[in-house]
Amino acid sequence: MKENPAPSLEYILHEFDQCVDLIHRKFPLLAADILYFDHLIDKNELEREILQPFANVQADEMGPLLSGSPFNASFNSKEIVLGILKGDAAIFHDSCVYLVALYGPSNRSIEQSETETVIIGPHDAFTESAFTNLSLIRRKLRSSHLKVIQLSVGEVVKSDVFVLFIEGIVNMEYVNEMIKRIRDIEVDIISDSNMLVQHIDDYPNTIFPLFLTTERPDVIVSKLSGGRLVVIMDESPSVISGPTSLFEFFMSPDDYYQHWVIGTATRILRYIAFVITITFTAIYVSITTYHYEMIPENLLYTLIESRSRVPFPPVFEALLMEITIELLREAGARLPSKIGQTIGIVGGIVIGQAAVQAGLTSNILIIAVALSAIASFVIPSYVMSASIRFVRFFLIILAGIWGNFGLMIGISVIVIHLTKLTSLGSSYITPIAPLKVNDWRDIFIRGPFWMLKDRPSQSRTRNKVRNKMKR
Amino acid sequence: MRDLQLKRFVWLLVILGVVVSQTGCARSQRILEKLAINHTLGYDLDDDKQLYVTAAIINQGEGGSEVKQELISTEADSSKEAKIKLSRQTSRSIVNGQIRNTMYSIDVAREGIRKLIENLVRDPSISPRVKITIVNGSVKELLESKFPDHPNTSQYVDHLLQKNWKNQNIPQVNVYQFARDYLEDGVDPVAPVVRKKGDSVVVDGLGLFRDDKYVGKLSPDYNMLFAMTRGKYRQGEIYIKLDQEKLDGSVMLGTVSSDKKFNVRRKRNGGFIVELFLQVKGDIMEYSGKVPLDNPKDIRVIENGISAYISGKIEKMVNIMQEKRSDNVGLGKQVRNRLSYAEWKRLNWEKVYPEVTFRCIVHTKIKSSGEILEIPPQSSEK
Amino acid sequence: MKERLYASHITLLVFMIQTGVTALSLARSAAMYFGTNGWISILILGGVASVNIMLIGIVNRMCGGESVFAVMAKSLPRFVTIPIYLVFTVYLALIGCMVGKQYIHIFQLIAFPTASTFMLKACFDLMVIFLVTKGIYNIGKAATVFSILILWMVFLLFAFSNDFEFDRMSPFVFKQGHHMLRGAVDMFAAFAGYELILFVMPYADKSKKWIRSVQTGNLMTTLTYFSFVFISFGFFSLDQLKIMLYPLLDMLAYIQLPFVERLENLLFSFLLFTVVITVGMYIWSACESAQQVFPKANRNVMVVFIVFVSFLISILPDTLFQLELVLKYLTYGETAFSFGFPLFLILLLMIQKRSEVKARA
């Protein structure tokens, strides 16, 4: 442990040695020095809170002035260093140090979310600033029961983390567990909440995301009111909510803004998409490799025709095309959107057409692969859709080895794996196991609001009823 | 820590197992394009009473893209021996999973097809939906003949049967149904008969079986009537000749549906009377008689005429069956279900059957006479 | 946040343990042994199983949800219990591996005639290890998910409405059958499995509903069996049923959808789910029993060991005929166990209670 010497200008300056962006203002008349980072503070605030009062006082009036409101005396060097790093201005006067909170760097303004868009409903999304995010939540959730606990993570670099919950709705066991987990983190630096999630996972080795991360304040507000807790990390636009079940990743706020029939239909569509993504290519491989008898007669001829020129066994054919699609997707994601479109054309038309004409793949496989790729993008959560696409490869390989048997082995392994998973200690597949049929009306369908009377059982809230209306 | 190591060990085993079996399992792969997929199996008897098997195989030409039908045939003692012999004639491995149709020449069917059917059922790769068809003539000749409008003969026959079955012109007969009726006491199986006729194939009637032996066939006229006695009849069409006293001409009934009910009574001398009540409903599609159609009373006359026609025809059909001693309608089943077990066991149905009196009582209802009532004759004399 | 086995889990767990490959041939056994209208026998057998579960319920009430091992340890000396536990372990593991092997064999019969059962079984056993090492709570959860994945198959029964005929059933009850009693014991194998719930007792949610949920599970099994055996009696003719090895498979093969046909292949693979749970529970019970003999052994190592040894044993019977014969005799023993063991426990508990009363007096 380094010694913590008494605060002095020299020491602080020594700490910030070679930091050219540190501004050191001297007021010889007042015998005061001010240290701050120009880009972390709000210049108007500086003007109003420090420069103007300083211009209006004499040297002997400094004492009373500094004991006043915005000035906080500090006697701890470490605190001062941290304060400056956080956007405070440190005033050195008479061997005393005062900190003034002037934080106000330029931020990205509140914009639409790029990753989670909705058609109707609010369009604002979280930004990198935790305070902006908190304000977004507070604006939508005006309640004194919304509690915010501040924590920090990181050994070298401290990042602010806020745990939010609604008192009286949330189960405090979860909150305590979450706070404990965040406190137990001992790494040098965590720069994003998606990294933070991986440090507080129940099972670090699973490919399924165990906490929901979102950029949408309306989602977070609904999670809070559903009795879950929320973790905001400064400098990260994604906000974590937990405990989470697998099925939450298939929900979109759109479901609730639309009529419940439409919402239900969309939600069922997403589950169908999930099944298609996971199994479609695998079934193709399984059928063309082992179970030719399952093909209906009308399809048989086209399938034979399209397969007849393909030189590889179906597994390799399918893997080839799946990897191609993944390449296209990754290339498209890393490129600016205009070039991304070109990639789409190159991939969709050129590779697809040419591969069939060259006899590398059958056109039915192209349809299967494309369909399962499209289906994977239907899933609202990007993290989940990536996991599912990964799982697909596992199933394709198993289907190539043992056909339907392999496929079922694969599905069983996934199911057994899922049953093991927990999120904050509560089962990851909650409304199925433990079986809570009551929850199904908000999980597999989006029931009309008169049906959604209770909060989800996973939140284990004592305050169960959310809708007291009789109709 | 130990747990973790164990887990790693388990996963290592998984991966190892997968890799090893990948090589071990390649033998059982049946990759679609490497197969000679059997579509139709045909059985003939050649001159020395030896089974002669013909297989129509779906094959794409070497490297080409056109899927064609290929015919291979051999002489064999059984269907499985035939498979071995046939496989010598093709570059791909023959598989049975997609067989749609099996055809038997009348000669084969006369000898009894129990063994052949049994082997179809035994093979788990063969679908229970494989059709059973009797060919009037040589199966090989039928399959070999080229029909100008239908390049793929086996497929053509299969679709023909499928369509006729959908229209309820013929009963659906597949391996499952044949075996079911064969093994059930009190009913005998049937199978459709087809025949080559010029440049096409036609349904030539209904083959009647006693146990597994073909004993004769009904003419195609009886097809719908047979369907009516067998089960619920929906969406069919019947052409009826009316030749009672007051009636003449003919009626075409469309969207015919029928419900059946059997009644069994005992005769004094120990025989049985089986009565079949039929409720037939339909729309008049075509009518060439003189009775005006705009009068409910006259409609009733036509209805009665239709009823009489149908009941007469059905009674005649059953008489034919009784002559051939094959109980294809399943009268035995009806009688059985009205007896006690001991009585049924004592009864020698085979003997009793030809003596059974069969009556058919039909009740016809005409739902409509189509879009118009009648076009009045334009008499030029006036 | 301690996990428990809720009532719904128990229900579905019992359902999943009971249903298995035996269901495939159940209709044939019913036709063979009971003859006409043999489907009624399913209801009778279900009732018998339910009576047996009542016995287990009495055990549960008398010992207050305690583990059966604790009950036995209380009155029997250790040198008596150890061989009993060892026999349990061996027997349960044996049944488990044979049931798994049977599934693999049938799969091989219908889909992979040339693949080696050795590899398939090895892969299957790895999955069993994967499941059993997760503990009983997760087995219960997995059973819930799996049962939802296969319960929809009940709706497939509507696919047979076209070829179903009441006339085919004939008005005779239990005629043309033979060896009805032996058949009943044979067919009871399809219901066996619920007795494993004895070992689950201490892990379950402590409530009176416990035995009711076991009964519900048994009722579900009975109704599922009943519905498809009933359908197969109207779908097949009696003599046809008698000669079909696996009538249910043939029925499934008969289903035809516009985009896929010959579903028996795919649907049979769905049975993997229930077989995995069945085998998993047998192995788990075997481990539970072995744990009493070797209290300090690492549980996971034990699971791997037991599965490995049972895997080696399962190599021995290499034809389906042999296997089903072995399985038949094993299930005779199991049936005896499922009736005898609760009775024995009740006897023990009664003696205990009496001595308690005496001690108090």
Coordinates of N, CA and C in Angstrom, one line a residue, chain A residues 170-252:
Chain A
V170 N -38.9 -5.1 -5.5 CA -37.8 -6.1 -5.8 C -37.6 -7.0 -4.5
N171 N -37.0 -8.1 -4.8 CA -36.7 -9.0 -3.7 C -35.2 -8.7 -3.3
M172 N -35.1 -8.3 -2.0 CA -33.8 -7.7 -1.6 C -32.7 -8.7 -1.7
E173 N -33.0 -10.1 -1.7 CA -32.0 -11.1 -1.8 C -31.2 -10.9 -3.1
Y174 N -31.9 -10.6 -4.1 CA -31.3 -10.4 -5.4 C -30.3 -9.2 -5.4
V175 N -30.8 -8.1 -4.7 CA -30.1 -6.9 -4.7 C -28.8 -7.1 -3.9
N176 N -28.9 -7.8 -2.8 CA -27.7 -8.1 -2.0 C -26.7 -8.9 -2.7
E177 N -27.3 -10.0 -3.4 CA -26.4 -10.9 -4.2 C -25.7 -10.1 -5.3
M178 N -26.4 -9.2 -5.9 CA -25.8 -8.4 -7.0 C -24.7 -7.5 -6.5
I179 N -25.0 -6.8 -5.3 CA -24.0 -5.9 -4.8 C -22.8 -6.7 -4.3
K180 N -23.0 -7.9 -3.8 CA -21.9 -8.7 -3.4 C -21.0 -9.1 -4.6
R181 N -21.7 -9.5 -5.6 CA -20.9 -9.9 -6.8 C -20.1 -8.8 -7.4
I182 N -20.7 -7.6 -7.4 CA -20.0 -6.4 -8.0 C -18.8 -6.1 -7.1
R183 N -19.1 -6.1 -5.8 CA -18.0 -5.8 -4.9 C -16.8 -6.8 -5.0
D184 N -17.2 -8.1 -5.3 CA -16.2 -9.1 -5.3 C -15.3 -9.0 -6.6
I185 N -15.6 -8.2 -7.5 CA -14.8 -8.1 -8.7 C -13.5 -7.6 -8.4
E186 N -12.4 -8.2 -8.8 CA -11.1 -7.7 -8.6 C -10.3 -7.8 -9.9
V187 N -10.6 -6.9 -10.8 CA -9.8 -6.8 -12.1 C -9.4 -5.3 -12.2
D188 N -8.4 -5.2 -13.1 CA -7.8 -3.8 -13.2 C -8.8 -2.8 -13.8
I189 N -9.5 -3.2 -14.8 CA -10.4 -2.3 -15.5 C -11.5 -3.0 -16.2
I190 N -12.7 -2.4 -16.1 CA -13.8 -2.9 -16.8 C -14.4 -1.8 -17.6
S191 N -14.4 -1.9 -18.9 CA -14.7 -0.7 -19.6 C -16.1 -0.6 -20.1
D192 N -16.8 -1.7 -20.1 CA -18.2 -1.7 -20.6 C -19.1 -2.6 -19.8
S193 N -20.4 -2.4 -19.8 CA -21.2 -3.2 -19.0 C -21.3 -4.6 -19.6
N194 N -21.1 -4.7 -20.9 CA -21.1 -6.1 -21.4 C -20.0 -6.9 -20.9
M195 N -18.9 -6.2 -20.5 CA -17.8 -6.9 -19.9 C -18.1 -7.2 -18.4
L196 N -18.8 -6.2 -17.8 CA -19.2 -6.4 -16.4 C -20.1 -7.6 -16.2
V197 N -21.0 -7.8 -17.2 CA -21.9 -8.9 -17.1 C -21.1 -10.2 -17.1
Q198 N -20.0 -10.3 -17.8 CA -19.3 -11.6 -17.8 C -18.6 -11.8 -16.5
H199 N -18.4 -10.7 -15.8 CA -17.7 -10.9 -14.5 C -18.7 -11.3 -13.4
I200 N -20.0 -11.0 -13.6 CA -21.0 -11.3 -12.5 C -21.9 -12.5 -12.9
D201 N -21.5 -13.2 -14.0 CA -22.3 -14.3 -14.5 C -22.3 -15.4 -13.4
D202 N -23.4 -16.2 -13.4 CA -23.4 -17.4 -12.5 C -22.5 -18.5 -13.1
Y203 N -22.5 -18.6 -14.4 CA -21.7 -19.6 -15.1 C -20.9 -18.9 -16.2
P204 N -19.6 -18.7 -16.0 CA -18.9 -18.0 -17.0 C -18.7 -18.8 -18.3
N205 N -18.9 -20.2 -18.3 CA -18.6 -21.0 -19.4 C -19.8 -21.2 -20.4
T206 N -20.9 -20.6 -20.1 CA -22.0 -20.9 -21.0 C -22.0 -19.9 -22.1
I207 N -22.6 -20.3 -23.2 CA -22.6 -19.3 -24.3 C -23.9 -18.5 -24.3
F208 N -24.8 -18.9 -23.4 CA -26.0 -18.1 -23.4 C -25.8 -16.9 -22.4
P209 N -26.3 -15.7 -22.8 CA -26.2 -14.6 -21.9 C -27.1 -14.8 -20.7
L210 N -26.6 -14.6 -19.5 CA -27.4 -14.8 -18.3 C -28.0 -13.6 -17.8
F211 N -27.6 -12.4 -18.4 CA -28.3 -11.2 -18.0 C -28.7 -10.5 -19.3
L212 N -29.9 -9.8 -19.2 CA -30.3 -9.0 -20.3 C -29.6 -7.7 -20.3
T213 N -29.0 -7.3 -21.5 CA -28.5 -6.0 -21.6 C -29.3 -5.3 -22.7
T214 N -29.6 -4.0 -22.4 CA -30.4 -3.3 -23.4 C -30.0 -1.9 -23.4
E215 N -30.4 -1.2 -24.5 CA -30.1 0.2 -24.6 C -31.4 1.0 -24.5
R216 N -32.5 0.4 -24.2 CA -33.7 1.1 -24.2 C -34.2 1.4 -22.8
P217 N -34.5 2.7 -22.5 CA -35.0 3.0 -21.2 C -36.3 2.4 -20.9
D218 N -37.2 2.3 -21.9 CA -38.6 1.7 -21.6 C -38.5 0.3 -21.2
V219 N -37.5 -0.5 -21.8 CA -37.4 -1.9 -21.4 C -36.9 -1.9 -19.9
I220 N -36.0 -1.1 -19.6 CA -35.4 -1.0 -18.3 C -36.5 -0.7 -17.3
V221 N -37.3 0.3 -17.6 CA -38.4 0.7 -16.7 C -39.4 -0.4 -16.5
S222 N -39.7 -1.2 -17.6 CA -40.6 -2.3 -17.4 C -40.0 -3.4 -16.5
K223 N -38.7 -3.6 -16.7 CA -38.0 -4.6 -15.9 C -38.0 -4.2 -14.4
L224 N -37.7 -2.9 -14.2 CA -37.8 -2.4 -12.8 C -39.1 -2.6 -12.2
S225 N -40.2 -2.2 -12.9 CA -41.5 -2.4 -12.3 C -41.9 -3.8 -12.2
G226 N -41.3 -4.7 -13.0 CA -41.6 -6.1 -12.9 C -40.9 -6.7 -11.7
G227 N -40.1 -6.0 -11.0 CA -39.4 -6.5 -9.8 C -38.0 -7.0 -10.0
R228 N -37.4 -6.5 -11.1 CA -36.0 -6.9 -11.3 C -35.1 -5.8 -11.0
L229 N -33.9 -6.0 -10.9 CA -33.0 -4.9 -10.6 C -32.1 -4.6 -11.8
V230 N -31.6 -3.4 -11.8 CA -30.9 -2.9 -13.0 C -29.6 -2.4 -12.6
V231 N -28.6 -2.6 -13.4 CA -27.2 -2.1 -13.2 C -26.8 -1.2 -14.3
I232 N -26.5 0.0 -13.9 CA -26.0 0.9 -14.9 C -24.5 1.1 -14.7
M233 N -23.8 1.1 -15.8 CA -22.3 1.4 -15.6 C -22.0 2.6 -16.4
D234 N -21.2 3.5 -15.8 CA -20.9 4.7 -16.4 C -20.0 4.4 -17.7
E235 N -20.2 5.3 -18.6 CA -19.4 5.1 -19.9 C -19.9 3.9 -20.7
S236 N -21.1 3.4 -20.4 CA -21.6 2.3 -21.3 C -23.0 2.5 -21.6
P237 N -23.4 2.4 -22.8 CA -24.8 2.6 -23.1 C -25.7 1.4 -22.9
S238 N -25.1 0.2 -22.6 CA -26.0 -0.9 -22.4 C -26.2 -1.0 -20.9
V239 N -27.4 -1.3 -20.5 CA -27.8 -1.4 -19.1 C -28.2 -2.8 -18.9
I240 N -27.8 -3.3 -17.7 CA -28.0 -4.7 -17.4 C -29.3 -4.8 -16.5
S241 N -30.1 -5.9 -16.8 CA -31.1 -6.2 -15.9 C -31.1 -7.6 -15.5
G242 N -31.5 -7.9 -14.3 CA -31.5 -9.3 -13.8 C -32.4 -9.5 -12.7
P243 N -32.8 -10.6 -12.2 CA -32.5 -11.9 -12.9 C -33.2 -12.1 -14.2
T244 N -32.6 -12.8 -15.1 CA -33.2 -12.9 -16.4 C -33.5 -14.4 -16.7
S245 N -34.5 -14.6 -17.5 CA -34.8 -15.9 -18.0 C -34.6 -15.9 -19.5
L246 N -34.4 -17.1 -20.0 CA -34.1 -17.3 -21.5 C -35.1 -16.6 -22.3
F247 N -36.4 -16.6 -21.9 CA -37.4 -16.1 -22.8 C -37.5 -14.6 -22.9
E248 N -36.9 -13.9 -21.9 CA -36.9 -12.5 -22.0 C -36.2 -12.0 -23.2
F249 N -35.3 -12.8 -23.7 CA -34.5 -12.3 -24.9 C -35.4 -12.4 -26.2
F250 N -36.6 -12.9 -26.1 CA -37.5 -13.0 -27.2 C -38.6 -12.0 -27.2
M251 N -38.5 -11.1 -26.2 CA -39.5 -10.1 -26.0 C -38.9 -8.7 -26.6
S252 N -39.9 -8.0 -27.2 CA -39.5 -6.7 -27.6 C -40.5 -5.7 -27.1

